[in-house]
Amino acid sequence: MCGGRVSAPIVATVDAVGLAGPRFTALPPLALYVHIPWCLRKCPYCDFNSHEARGDVPESSYVDALFADLEYALPSIWGRKIVSVFIGGGTPSLFSAAAIDRLLAGIRARLPVLPDAEVTLEANPGTFERAKFAGYLGAGVNRLSLGVQSFDARQLAALGRVHDAEEARRAADSALAIFGNVNFDLMYALPRQSVAEAEADVAAALAFAPPHLSFYHLTLEPNTLFHRYPPPLPDDETAADIEDAVAARLDGAGYVHYETSAHARRGRECRHNLNYWQFGDYLGIGAGAHSKLSFPDRIVRQARYRQPKQYFEQVAAGAPVQENADVSRDDVGFEFMLNALRLTAGVPATLFAERTGHPLALVRRPLVEAVARGLVESDPTTIRPTALGRRFLNDLQALFLNDAPSRRARDRVPDGVPMRRT
Ligand SMILES: C[S@@+](CC[C@H](N)C(=O)[O-])C[C@H]1O[C@@H](n2cnc3c(N)ncnc32)[C@H](O)[C@@H]1O
Ligand code: SF4
């Protein structure tokens, strides 16, 4: 299912667990993330870099800015092929099909995108038009991720969504008819939600038989309206019961729970997100987008300016990158585990050296402890969380934290994918 990956062997040559920096003789697969920072309205629970579009979105000048941004970045990814593209937001479906067509054509003109690359676009049912979806397909989008959130009218209103249940159903029908390869984003543990209501929501989603379903536990994020004025959420016990009921329903319907929040028909796992979890590389362009890029002797993380206005100005000045820092030897073990331990099947143990440029011995102590505590399987050929490790994922990941974490965990993760614990 991961056809399209760069197939060169990836080998890290490292001295002992000395003070050496990383050493790569081949680099990880490289994905492209494109951020569109506008929405019709800001949802009260959302802390993504999204801004209310007042009037028309400046799609043409923004696509120009994305091209300039990409051109500045080209020297740092010279010669590398793009294995997947994800156009996320915000609400990319605010853009016309013509703008997405120009965007994808311009990307392909500047970068070698593999012919079978997965190309995902995030859409909000509130911006749905059938002709527009068909236009995205014609532009080269081959996977649609639909922000349904819930099929329950009361919940959609409580979440402040711009769409109602009927619009969600119409968008879901068309998305499946046009793309086939579709994800629904849904959230659970919603205001006053009971286990029975959550199960009814899953059943409503399953009626469409989408190939992929993402289920996120609604969390109260700082700097959101819900954080300031919290809605009446289910207590922890009910939330845990909902989580179990949702997982059991999806399992019973034949979906593989392959990642903390992601369920898919076999072979329909999201390749772009899998690259994040497997600690692959990604270039993020657009306002506030994050990148993780490996070089023969270092790994770099970047963040672009977040505010659209400032982003435009900085692109015009030739400097869209606001933050640029090497991933330190102290942080890289935690960063790898933060991602890899979300995967139910885990990763081969050899992937650690391949993707971090350091030997697995770098994390030997916390790994031994995790195995001793029953949080990671004892199989030496894989790094795989046990059922207990998956339930207490935050605690498991925290074992790999070094003493002086410089940033919050959320700041080290890719765009477009909520990292919350389910
Ligand atoms: C970046 S949003 C993009 C989707 C699109 N803008 C939409 O909402 O229709 C990706 C997903 O993150 C999830 N999400 C956003 N805020 C969340 C929160 N506070 N707790 C849990 N999930 C959240 C939602 O399911 C959302 O669809
Ligand atoms: S949840 Fe989606 S539509 Fe709502 S503000 Fe966030 S990015 Fe925009």
Short mmCIF file of C-alpha atoms and ligand atoms in Angstrom, two decimals:
data_model
loop_
_atom_site.label_atom_id
_atom_site.label_comp_id
_atom_site.label_asym_id
_atom_site.label_seq_id
_atom_site.Cartn_x
_atom_site.Cartn_y
_atom_site.Cartn_z
CA MET A 1 0.00 0.00 0.00
CA CYS A 2 2.94 2.29 0.40
CA GLY A 3 3.86 2.15 -3.29
CA GLY A 4 5.24 5.48 -4.28
CA ARG A 5 7.75 5.65 -1.47
CA VAL A 6 11.36 6.40 -2.38
CA SER A 7 12.74 2.91 -2.50
CA ALA A 8 16.46 3.55 -1.89
CA PRO A 9 17.74 1.72 1.18
CA ILE A 10 18.02 4.03 4.13
CA VAL A 11 20.96 3.29 6.31
CA ALA A 12 22.36 5.24 9.18
CA THR A 13 25.99 4.75 10.05
CA VAL A 14 26.73 5.82 13.55
CA ASP A 15 29.55 5.47 16.06
CA ALA A 16 28.66 4.19 19.48
CA VAL A 17 26.22 6.22 21.54
CA GLY A 18 28.84 8.90 21.69
CA LEU A 19 28.32 12.57 21.17
CA ALA A 20 28.22 12.27 17.39
CA GLY A 21 25.40 13.94 15.49
CA PRO A 22 23.20 11.92 13.17
CA ARG A 23 24.67 10.31 10.07
CA PHE A 24 22.51 9.37 7.10
CA THR A 25 23.73 7.67 3.97
CA ALA A 26 20.23 7.84 2.49
CA LEU A 27 17.36 10.10 3.41
CA PRO A 28 13.77 9.24 4.46
CA PRO A 29 10.80 9.50 2.08
CA LEU A 30 9.69 13.10 1.55
CA ALA A 31 6.06 14.31 1.62
CA LEU A 32 4.67 17.76 0.80
CA TYR A 33 2.15 19.55 3.03
CA VAL A 34 0.37 22.70 1.76
CA HIS A 35 -1.48 24.83 4.32
CA ILE A 36 -4.56 26.90 3.40
CA PRO A 37 -5.20 29.14 6.43
CA TRP A 38 -8.82 30.28 5.99
CA CYS A 39 -12.22 28.96 7.09
CA LEU A 40 -15.76 30.23 6.68
CA ARG A 41 -15.96 30.59 10.46
CA LYS A 42 -13.67 29.68 13.33
CA CYS A 43 -14.96 26.65 15.23
CA PRO A 44 -14.99 27.15 19.02
CA TYR A 45 -12.83 24.06 19.74
CA CYS A 46 -10.19 24.52 17.04
CA ASP A 47 -6.61 25.66 17.63
CA PHE A 48 -5.31 25.04 14.13
CA ASN A 49 -3.84 27.95 12.21
CA SER A 50 -7.13 28.96 10.62
CA HIS A 51 -8.59 32.41 10.22
CA GLU A 52 -12.11 33.51 9.42
CA ALA A 53 -12.33 34.47 5.76
CA ARG A 54 -13.99 37.85 5.60
CA GLY A 55 -15.15 38.10 2.01
CA ASP A 56 -13.43 36.22 -0.79
CA VAL A 57 -10.22 34.35 -0.04
CA PRO A 58 -7.23 35.71 -2.01
CA GLU A 59 -6.71 32.36 -3.72
CA SER A 60 -4.79 33.60 -6.72
CA SER A 61 -2.21 35.66 -4.79
CA TYR A 62 -1.93 32.89 -2.18
CA VAL A 63 -1.11 30.30 -4.85
CA ASP A 64 1.54 32.71 -6.19
CA ALA A 65 2.95 33.02 -2.65
CA LEU A 66 2.99 29.21 -2.28
CA PHE A 67 5.00 28.90 -5.50
CA ALA A 68 7.51 31.51 -4.29
CA ASP A 69 7.70 29.75 -0.90
CA LEU A 70 8.33 26.42 -2.65
CA GLU A 71 11.03 27.89 -4.85
CA TYR A 72 12.94 29.23 -1.81
CA ALA A 73 12.73 25.75 -0.29
CA LEU A 74 13.92 23.84 -3.36
CA PRO A 75 17.66 23.92 -2.53
CA SER A 76 16.95 22.09 0.74
CA ILE A 77 15.23 19.16 -1.03
CA TRP A 78 17.16 19.11 -4.28
CA GLY A 79 16.88 15.81 -6.18
CA ARG A 80 14.30 14.28 -3.83
CA LYS A 81 10.95 12.93 -5.00
CA ILE A 82 7.60 13.70 -3.36
CA VAL A 83 5.76 10.57 -2.23
CA SER A 84 2.49 12.25 -1.15
CA VAL A 85 0.83 15.66 -1.09
CA PHE A 86 -1.64 16.84 1.56
CA ILE A 87 -3.54 20.11 1.10
CA GLY A 88 -4.81 20.88 4.60
CA GLY A 89 -6.10 23.73 6.66
CA GLY A 90 -8.07 25.60 7.52
CA THR A 91 -10.51 24.78 4.79
CA PRO A 92 -8.83 24.11 1.43
CA SER A 93 -12.26 23.49 -0.11
CA LEU A 94 -12.82 27.25 0.08
CA PHE A 95 -10.54 27.36 -2.96
CA SER A 96 -12.02 26.93 -6.43
CA ALA A 97 -11.18 23.86 -8.50
CA ALA A 98 -9.28 26.16 -10.90
CA ALA A 99 -7.05 27.40 -8.04
CA ILE A 100 -6.31 23.83 -6.88
CA ASP A 101 -5.60 22.85 -10.49
CA ARG A 102 -3.10 25.70 -10.83
CA LEU A 103 -1.58 24.82 -7.46
CA LEU A 104 -1.02 21.14 -8.29
CA ALA A 105 0.21 21.88 -11.81
CA GLY A 106 2.66 24.43 -10.39
CA ILE A 107 3.89 21.98 -7.76
CA ARG A 108 4.47 19.28 -10.40
CA ALA A 109 6.30 21.78 -12.60
CA ARG A 110 8.71 22.61 -9.77
CA LEU A 111 9.10 19.24 -8.04
CA PRO A 112 9.19 15.58 -9.06
CA VAL A 113 5.95 14.20 -7.60
CA LEU A 114 5.81 10.41 -8.02
CA PRO A 115 3.12 9.44 -10.55
CA ASP A 116 1.22 7.32 -8.02
CA ALA A 117 1.51 9.82 -5.16
CA GLU A 118 -1.47 10.08 -2.82
CA VAL A 119 -2.88 13.61 -3.14
CA THR A 120 -5.33 14.48 -0.35
CA LEU A 121 -7.45 17.62 0.04
CA GLU A 122 -9.37 18.54 3.21
CA ALA A 123 -12.93 19.64 2.64
CA ASN A 124 -15.64 21.04 4.87
CA PRO A 125 -19.23 19.93 4.06
CA GLY A 126 -20.25 23.58 4.49
CA THR A 127 -18.31 24.47 1.34
CA PHE A 128 -19.53 21.49 -0.67
CA GLU A 129 -20.53 21.74 -4.31
CA ARG A 130 -20.60 18.64 -6.47
CA ALA A 131 -19.01 20.36 -9.48
CA LYS A 132 -16.19 21.65 -7.29
CA PHE A 133 -15.41 18.16 -5.97
CA ALA A 134 -15.35 16.85 -9.55
CA GLY A 135 -13.01 19.72 -10.46
CA TYR A 136 -10.61 18.75 -7.64
CA LEU A 137 -10.49 15.22 -9.03
CA GLY A 138 -9.71 16.59 -12.48
CA ALA A 139 -6.94 18.69 -10.91
CA GLY A 140 -5.23 15.55 -9.59
CA VAL A 141 -6.64 15.21 -6.07
CA ASN A 142 -7.15 11.46 -5.54
CA ARG A 143 -8.23 11.38 -1.88
CA LEU A 144 -10.71 13.59 -0.04
CA SER A 145 -10.77 14.10 3.72
CA LEU A 146 -14.16 15.36 4.77
CA GLY A 147 -14.58 17.23 8.08
CA VAL A 148 -17.94 15.70 9.04
CA GLN A 149 -17.34 15.78 12.85
CA SER A 150 -20.78 14.28 13.56
CA PHE A 151 -23.95 13.28 11.74
CA ASP A 152 -26.03 14.40 14.73
CA ALA A 153 -27.78 17.74 14.17
CA ARG A 154 -27.63 18.66 17.88
CA GLN A 155 -23.88 18.01 18.04
CA LEU A 156 -23.14 19.94 14.87
CA ALA A 157 -24.89 22.94 16.38
CA ALA A 158 -23.09 22.49 19.73
CA LEU A 159 -19.77 22.36 17.86
CA GLY A 160 -20.58 25.59 16.03
CA ARG A 161 -20.17 23.93 12.64
CA VAL A 162 -21.24 25.80 9.52
CA HIS A 163 -22.90 22.67 8.09
CA ASP A 164 -25.92 20.67 9.19
CA ALA A 165 -26.48 16.90 9.12
CA GLU A 166 -28.14 16.97 5.70
CA GLU A 167 -25.20 18.83 4.16
CA ALA A 168 -22.83 16.34 5.78
CA ARG A 169 -24.75 13.47 4.16
CA ARG A 170 -24.87 15.10 0.72
CA ALA A 171 -21.14 15.92 0.83
CA ALA A 172 -20.33 12.38 2.01
CA ASP A 173 -22.37 10.81 -0.82
CA SER A 174 -20.74 12.95 -3.48
CA ALA A 175 -17.25 12.56 -2.07
CA LEU A 176 -17.57 8.77 -2.20
CA ALA A 177 -19.12 8.77 -5.67
CA ILE A 178 -16.44 11.08 -7.07
CA PHE A 179 -13.24 10.03 -5.24
CA GLY A 180 -13.90 6.59 -3.77
CA ASN A 181 -10.83 7.13 -1.60
CA VAL A 182 -12.37 9.20 1.19
CA ASN A 183 -11.78 9.86 4.87
CA PHE A 184 -14.35 11.21 7.30
CA ASP A 185 -13.06 13.18 10.30
CA LEU A 186 -15.35 12.58 13.27
CA MET A 187 -15.01 13.60 16.89
CA TYR A 188 -16.36 11.88 20.00
CA ALA A 189 -16.82 12.67 23.70
CA LEU A 190 -18.89 15.62 22.47
CA PRO A 191 -20.99 17.90 24.70
CA ARG A 192 -23.45 15.79 26.76
CA GLN A 193 -22.81 12.81 24.46
CA SER A 194 -23.90 9.39 25.75
CA VAL A 195 -22.39 6.06 24.70
CA ALA A 196 -25.57 5.28 22.74
CA GLU A 197 -25.39 8.60 20.88
CA ALA A 198 -21.73 8.03 19.99
CA GLU A 199 -22.59 4.56 18.72
CA ALA A 200 -25.39 6.00 16.62
CA ASP A 201 -22.89 8.46 15.13
CA VAL A 202 -20.51 5.63 14.23
CA ALA A 203 -23.41 3.71 12.69
CA ALA A 204 -24.34 6.77 10.62
CA ALA A 205 -20.77 7.02 9.35
CA LEU A 206 -20.54 3.28 8.65
CA ALA A 207 -23.70 3.47 6.54
CA PHE A 208 -21.54 5.23 3.92
CA ALA A 209 -18.78 2.58 4.16
CA PRO A 210 -15.92 5.07 3.71
CA PRO A 211 -12.49 3.47 3.24
CA HIS A 212 -11.01 5.54 6.11
CA LEU A 213 -12.37 7.04 9.33
CA SER A 214 -10.52 9.31 11.75
CA PHE A 215 -12.06 9.50 15.22
CA TYR A 216 -10.68 12.23 17.48
CA HIS A 217 -11.42 12.68 21.14
CA LEU A 218 -12.65 16.28 21.44
CA THR A 219 -10.11 18.13 23.56
CA LEU A 220 -10.24 21.59 25.07
CA GLU A 221 -7.27 23.39 23.60
CA PRO A 222 -5.83 26.58 25.11
CA ASN A 223 -6.71 29.72 23.16
CA THR A 224 -10.08 28.41 22.01
CA LEU A 225 -13.57 29.54 22.95
CA PHE A 226 -14.33 26.09 24.42
CA HIS A 227 -11.34 26.43 26.70
CA ARG A 228 -12.63 29.72 28.03
CA TYR A 229 -16.27 28.59 28.23
CA PRO A 230 -16.12 24.79 28.52
CA PRO A 231 -19.21 22.91 27.30
CA PRO A 232 -20.58 20.07 29.48
CA LEU A 233 -18.37 17.22 28.28
CA PRO A 234 -18.80 13.55 29.28
CA ASP A 235 -16.78 12.56 32.36
CA ASP A 236 -13.59 10.48 31.93
CA GLU A 237 -15.36 7.19 32.55
CA THR A 238 -18.06 7.87 29.95
CA ALA A 239 -15.41 9.12 27.49
CA ALA A 240 -13.45 5.88 27.97
CA ASP A 241 -16.65 3.84 27.46
CA ILE A 242 -17.37 5.81 24.29
CA GLU A 243 -13.84 5.20 23.05
CA ASP A 244 -14.19 1.44 23.61
CA ALA A 245 -17.66 1.34 22.01
CA VAL A 246 -16.47 3.28 18.95
CA ALA A 247 -13.41 1.05 18.52
CA ALA A 248 -15.49 -2.14 18.91
CA ARG A 249 -18.03 -0.99 16.31
CA LEU A 250 -15.34 -0.14 13.79
CA ASP A 251 -13.49 -3.35 14.46
CA GLY A 252 -16.70 -5.30 13.97
CA ALA A 253 -17.24 -3.53 10.63
CA GLY A 254 -13.81 -4.67 9.39
CA TYR A 255 -11.78 -1.50 9.92
CA VAL A 256 -8.19 -1.82 11.09
CA HIS A 257 -7.40 0.48 14.00
CA TYR A 258 -3.91 1.16 12.66
CA GLU A 259 -3.12 4.39 14.49
CA THR A 260 -4.35 6.06 17.70
CA SER A 261 -7.16 7.95 15.93
CA ALA A 262 -7.26 6.29 12.52
CA HIS A 263 -9.27 3.32 11.23
CA ALA A 264 -9.10 2.03 7.68
CA ARG A 265 -10.04 -0.77 5.37
CA ARG A 266 -6.90 -2.81 4.76
CA GLY A 267 -4.77 -1.08 2.14
CA ARG A 268 -6.57 2.27 2.58
CA GLU A 269 -4.37 3.62 5.38
CA CYS A 270 -3.42 7.26 4.79
CA ARG A 271 0.04 7.10 3.21
CA HIS A 272 0.77 10.75 3.96
CA ASN A 273 0.05 10.35 7.67
CA LEU A 274 1.90 7.02 7.82
CA ASN A 275 4.98 8.88 6.64
CA TYR A 276 4.62 11.22 9.65
CA TRP A 277 4.21 8.34 12.08
CA GLN A 278 7.20 6.53 10.58
CA PHE A 279 9.30 9.65 11.11
CA GLY A 280 9.61 10.42 7.41
CA ASP A 281 10.43 13.88 6.10
CA TYR A 282 7.95 16.54 5.06
CA LEU A 283 8.21 19.97 3.56
CA GLY A 284 5.36 22.24 4.69
CA ILE A 285 4.60 25.35 2.66
CA GLY A 286 2.02 28.02 3.39
CA ALA A 287 1.16 30.13 6.43
CA GLY A 288 2.27 28.48 9.67
CA ALA A 289 3.26 25.20 7.98
CA HIS A 290 5.84 22.99 9.70
CA SER A 291 8.63 21.00 8.06
CA LYS A 292 10.96 18.24 9.15
CA LEU A 293 13.87 17.75 6.78
CA SER A 294 16.86 15.42 7.05
CA PHE A 295 20.31 16.15 5.65
CA PRO A 296 23.33 13.82 5.71
CA ASP A 297 24.44 15.13 9.12
CA ARG A 298 21.39 16.75 10.72
CA ILE A 299 17.60 16.92 11.02
CA VAL A 300 15.98 20.34 10.81
CA ARG A 301 12.54 21.55 11.88
CA GLN A 302 11.07 24.71 10.41
CA ALA A 303 7.91 26.78 10.93
CA ARG A 304 6.65 29.44 8.56
CA TYR A 305 5.00 32.71 9.62
CA ARG A 306 1.46 31.99 10.83
CA GLN A 307 -0.59 35.09 10.13
CA PRO A 308 -1.62 35.20 6.47
CA LYS A 309 -0.76 38.92 6.18
CA GLN A 310 2.70 38.44 7.66
CA TYR A 311 3.23 35.31 5.57
CA PHE A 312 2.51 37.26 2.37
CA GLU A 313 4.95 39.99 3.46
CA GLN A 314 7.67 37.54 4.40
CA VAL A 315 7.32 35.61 1.16
CA ALA A 316 7.64 38.89 -0.73
CA ALA A 317 10.79 39.62 1.31
CA GLY A 318 12.16 36.19 0.43
CA ALA A 319 12.08 34.86 4.01
CA PRO A 320 8.89 32.89 4.84
CA VAL A 321 10.58 30.69 7.46
CA GLN A 322 10.19 32.07 10.99
CA GLU A 323 11.76 29.25 13.00
CA ASN A 324 14.58 26.99 11.95
CA ALA A 325 16.29 24.66 14.41
CA ASP A 326 18.23 21.42 14.37
CA VAL A 327 16.62 18.51 16.19
CA SER A 328 19.04 17.80 19.02
CA ARG A 329 20.38 14.40 19.97
CA ASP A 330 18.55 14.84 23.30
CA ASP A 331 15.18 15.32 21.60
CA VAL A 332 15.30 12.97 18.63
CA GLY A 333 14.52 9.74 20.52
CA PHE A 334 11.39 11.27 22.04
CA GLU A 335 10.31 12.76 18.72
CA PHE A 336 10.65 9.40 16.98
CA MET A 337 8.69 7.60 19.71
CA LEU A 338 6.03 10.32 19.87
CA ASN A 339 5.14 9.31 16.33
CA ALA A 340 6.01 5.62 16.02
CA LEU A 341 4.21 4.53 19.20
CA ARG A 342 0.91 5.78 17.79
CA LEU A 343 1.01 2.93 15.27
CA THR A 344 -0.77 -0.20 16.49
CA ALA A 345 1.65 -2.42 14.57
CA GLY A 346 4.59 -0.32 15.70
CA VAL A 347 7.68 -0.11 13.49
CA PRO A 348 10.66 -2.37 12.79
CA ALA A 349 13.38 -1.72 15.38
CA THR A 350 15.79 -0.93 12.54
CA LEU A 351 13.68 2.08 11.56
CA PHE A 352 14.98 4.00 14.57
CA ALA A 353 18.53 4.19 13.18
CA GLU A 354 17.30 4.68 9.64
CA ARG A 355 15.16 7.70 10.52
CA THR A 356 17.06 9.33 13.40
CA GLY A 357 20.65 8.67 12.28
CA HIS A 358 21.42 7.34 15.78
CA PRO A 359 21.63 3.75 17.05
CA LEU A 360 18.70 2.34 19.01
CA ALA A 361 21.02 2.32 22.00
CA LEU A 362 20.22 6.04 22.30
CA VAL A 363 16.85 5.08 23.84
CA ARG A 364 17.86 1.77 25.40
CA ARG A 365 17.14 2.82 29.00
CA PRO A 366 13.53 4.07 28.50
CA LEU A 367 12.82 1.23 26.07
CA VAL A 368 13.88 -1.38 28.62
CA GLU A 369 11.72 0.37 31.21
CA ALA A 370 8.73 0.48 28.84
CA VAL A 371 9.06 -3.27 28.20
CA ALA A 372 9.43 -3.97 31.94
CA ARG A 373 6.24 -2.00 32.62
CA GLY A 374 4.32 -3.91 29.97
CA LEU A 375 3.85 -0.86 27.74
CA VAL A 376 5.95 -2.09 24.80
CA GLU A 377 6.15 -5.65 23.41
CA SER A 378 9.35 -7.47 24.32
CA ASP A 379 9.98 -8.57 20.69
CA PRO A 380 13.46 -7.16 19.89
CA THR A 381 12.76 -6.90 16.15
CA THR A 382 9.93 -4.36 16.50
CA ILE A 383 8.99 -1.37 18.60
CA ARG A 384 5.30 -2.02 19.22
CA PRO A 385 3.06 -0.68 21.98
CA THR A 386 1.06 -3.25 23.94
CA ALA A 387 -2.69 -2.74 24.50
CA LEU A 388 -1.74 -1.19 27.87
CA GLY A 389 0.81 1.08 26.16
CA ARG A 390 -1.82 2.25 23.69
CA ARG A 391 -4.25 3.04 26.50
CA PHE A 392 -1.63 5.01 28.42
CA LEU A 393 0.11 6.41 25.37
CA ASN A 394 0.98 9.78 26.90
CA ASP A 395 2.75 8.09 29.83
CA LEU A 396 4.55 5.73 27.48
CA GLN A 397 5.75 8.55 25.22
CA ALA A 398 6.82 10.60 28.24
CA LEU A 399 9.32 7.88 29.23
CA PHE A 400 11.38 8.95 26.23
CA LEU A 401 11.44 12.63 27.18
CA ASN A 402 14.83 13.96 28.08
CA ASP A 403 15.19 16.20 31.11
CA ALA A 404 15.13 19.52 29.35
CA PRO A 405 12.34 19.44 26.79
CA SER A 406 12.49 22.76 25.04
CA ARG A 407 9.04 22.68 23.47
CA ARG A 408 5.60 21.26 24.10
CA ALA A 409 4.90 17.94 22.45
CA ARG A 410 2.22 19.54 20.26
CA ASP A 411 4.85 21.90 18.80
CA ARG A 412 6.84 19.04 17.36
CA VAL A 413 4.17 17.36 15.35
CA PRO A 414 3.12 17.72 11.75
CA ASP A 415 0.25 19.85 10.53
CA GLY A 416 -3.17 18.60 9.72
CA VAL A 417 -3.18 15.70 12.14
CA PRO A 418 -4.50 16.24 15.65
CA MET A 419 -2.10 14.50 18.04
CA ARG A 420 -4.51 14.14 20.89
CA ARG A 421 -4.77 10.93 22.79
CA THR A 422 -7.97 9.14 21.96
C1 LIG B 1 -7.38 20.80 10.57
S1 LIG B 1 -8.93 20.19 10.83
C2 LIG B 1 -9.40 20.31 9.11
C3 LIG B 1 -10.77 19.89 8.68
C4 LIG B 1 -11.69 20.97 8.17
N1 LIG B 1 -11.20 22.26 8.40
C5 LIG B 1 -13.01 20.83 8.88
O1 LIG B 1 -13.03 21.10 10.07
O2 LIG B 1 -13.97 20.47 8.24
C6 LIG B 1 -8.67 18.46 11.06
C7 LIG B 1 -9.53 17.78 12.07
O3 LIG B 1 -9.07 18.00 13.36
C8 LIG B 1 -10.08 17.65 14.28
N2 LIG B 1 -10.02 18.59 15.39
C9 LIG B 1 -9.90 19.92 15.33
N3 LIG B 1 -9.90 20.46 16.59
C10 LIG B 1 -10.02 19.41 17.45
C11 LIG B 1 -10.12 19.30 18.88
N4 LIG B 1 -10.07 20.37 19.67
N5 LIG B 1 -10.24 18.06 19.42
C12 LIG B 1 -10.27 16.97 18.62
N6 LIG B 1 -10.20 17.02 17.28
C13 LIG B 1 -10.08 18.22 16.70
C14 LIG B 1 -11.39 17.74 13.51
O4 LIG B 1 -11.97 16.46 13.41
C15 LIG B 1 -10.95 18.24 12.16
O5 LIG B 1 -11.73 17.73 11.12
S1 SF4 B 2 -12.14 22.72 12.69
FE1 SF4 B 2 -11.76 22.97 10.52
S2 SF4 B 2 -13.39 24.40 9.82
FE2 SF4 B 2 -13.30 24.58 12.03
S3 SF4 B 2 -11.91 26.32 12.39
FE3 SF4 B 2 -10.68 24.41 12.53
S4 SF4 B 2 -9.84 24.15 10.53
FE4 SF4 B 2 -11.56 25.61 10.32
#
